Amino acid sequence: ALISWVIFTTGKRLGTGGRGMGIYAFIAGGAAVLLSAGAVSLLLFLSGREFLTTAKIVFAAHMPLVLIEAFITAFIGAFLIRVKPELL
């Protein structure tokens, strides 16, 4: 979450417009889910070799969620920067 916050605030600090903020929000939203899935998969793998298949499945199952979260966050970020930027 902190890495995503840094990505998002970097875009905000650069003063990008709606499209630029949407790009930073896309990266931040996708990174949050991707890093979470990676952490869960890594911890499963480190728990034992018998969890390797489960770790792969968990990571693969989160890939569609990464894209969904990234697009939703991008649209909301771009919308809010145009409509009410003080909320961000």
C-alpha positions as a Python dict, from the first residue, in 0.01 Angstrom:
ca = {
    (1, 'A'): (0, 0, 0),
    (2, 'L'): (283, 238, 78),
    (3, 'I'): (446, 181, -259),
    (4, 'S'): (117, 255, -433),
    (5, 'W'): (75, 569, -226),
    (6, 'V'): (422, 688, -329),
    (7, 'I'): (341, 625, -696),
    (8, 'F'): (10, 809, -672),
    (9, 'T'): (146, 1109, -480),
    (10, 'T'): (433, 1137, -727),
    (11, 'G'): (181, 1181, -1006),
    (12, 'K'): (-12, 1431, -799),
    (13, 'R'): (301, 1628, -712),
    (14, 'L'): (405, 1649, -1076),
    (15, 'G'): (80, 1829, -1145),
    (16, 'T'): (-29, 1608, -1431),
    (17, 'G'): (-377, 1660, -1567),
    (18, 'G'): (-662, 1412, -1574),
    (19, 'R'): (-499, 1175, -1821),
    (20, 'G'): (-162, 1184, -1646),
    (21, 'M'): (-321, 1128, -1308),
    (22, 'G'): (-515, 838, -1457),
    (23, 'I'): (-189, 677, -1567),
    (24, 'Y'): (-33, 713, -1222),
    (25, 'A'): (-352, 584, -1061),
    (26, 'F'): (-352, 286, -1302),
    (27, 'I'): (2, 194, -1204),
    (28, 'A'): (-64, 246, -832),
    (29, 'G'): (-385, 42, -830),
    (30, 'G'): (-232, -243, -1025),
    (31, 'A'): (85, -242, -818),
    (32, 'A'): (-109, -277, -493),
    (33, 'V'): (-283, -597, -600),
    (34, 'L'): (24, -732, -779),
    (35, 'L'): (247, -686, -476),
    (36, 'S'): (-15, -840, -246),
    (37, 'A'): (-50, -1144, -471),
    (38, 'G'): (327, -1173, -491),
    (39, 'A'): (362, -1157, -114),
    (40, 'V'): (98, -1426, -57),
    (41, 'S'): (253, -1650, -321),
    (42, 'L'): (601, -1602, -176),
    (43, 'L'): (485, -1683, 175),
    (44, 'L'): (307, -1995, 52),
    (45, 'F'): (619, -2106, -132),
    (46, 'L'): (837, -2042, 173),
    (47, 'S'): (599, -2249, 386),
    (48, 'G'): (697, -2562, 201),
    (49, 'R'): (747, -2717, -139),
    (50, 'E'): (403, -2877, -120),
    (51, 'F'): (250, -2528, -150),
    (52, 'L'): (426, -2443, -477),
    (53, 'T'): (127, -2536, -694),
    (54, 'T'): (-106, -2341, -467),
    (55, 'A'): (124, -2039, -480),
    (56, 'K'): (122, -2045, -861),
    (57, 'I'): (-257, -2074, -872),
    (58, 'V'): (-304, -1789, -624),
    (59, 'F'): (-72, -1564, -823),
    (60, 'A'): (-236, -1651, -1156),
    (61, 'A'): (-584, -1601, -1012),
    (62, 'H'): (-496, -1246, -909),
    (63, 'M'): (-382, -1133, -1254),
    (64, 'P'): (-734, -1044, -1379),
    (65, 'L'): (-789, -859, -1051),
    (66, 'V'): (-474, -655, -1113),
    (67, 'L'): (-617, -525, -1440),
    (68, 'I'): (-964, -463, -1298),
    (69, 'E'): (-826, -274, -998),
    (70, 'A'): (-590, -74, -1218),
    (71, 'F'): (-866, 39, -1456),
    (72, 'I'): (-1110, 126, -1178),
    (73, 'T'): (-845, 325, -990),
    (74, 'A'): (-740, 504, -1309),
    (75, 'F'): (-1093, 612, -1394),
    (76, 'I'): (-1165, 730, -1040),
    (77, 'G'): (-833, 916, -1014),
    (78, 'A'): (-878, 1090, -1348),
    (79, 'F'): (-1238, 1178, -1266),
    (80, 'L'): (-1161, 1320, -923),
    (81, 'I'): (-865, 1528, -1042),
    (82, 'R'): (-1100, 1700, -1291),
    (83, 'V'): (-1410, 1733, -1076),
    (84, 'K'): (-1285, 1786, -721),
    (85, 'P'): (-903, 1778, -695),
    (86, 'E'): (-901, 1878, -328),
    (87, 'L'): (-1031, 1530, -241),
    (88, 'L'): (-699, 1388, -355),
}
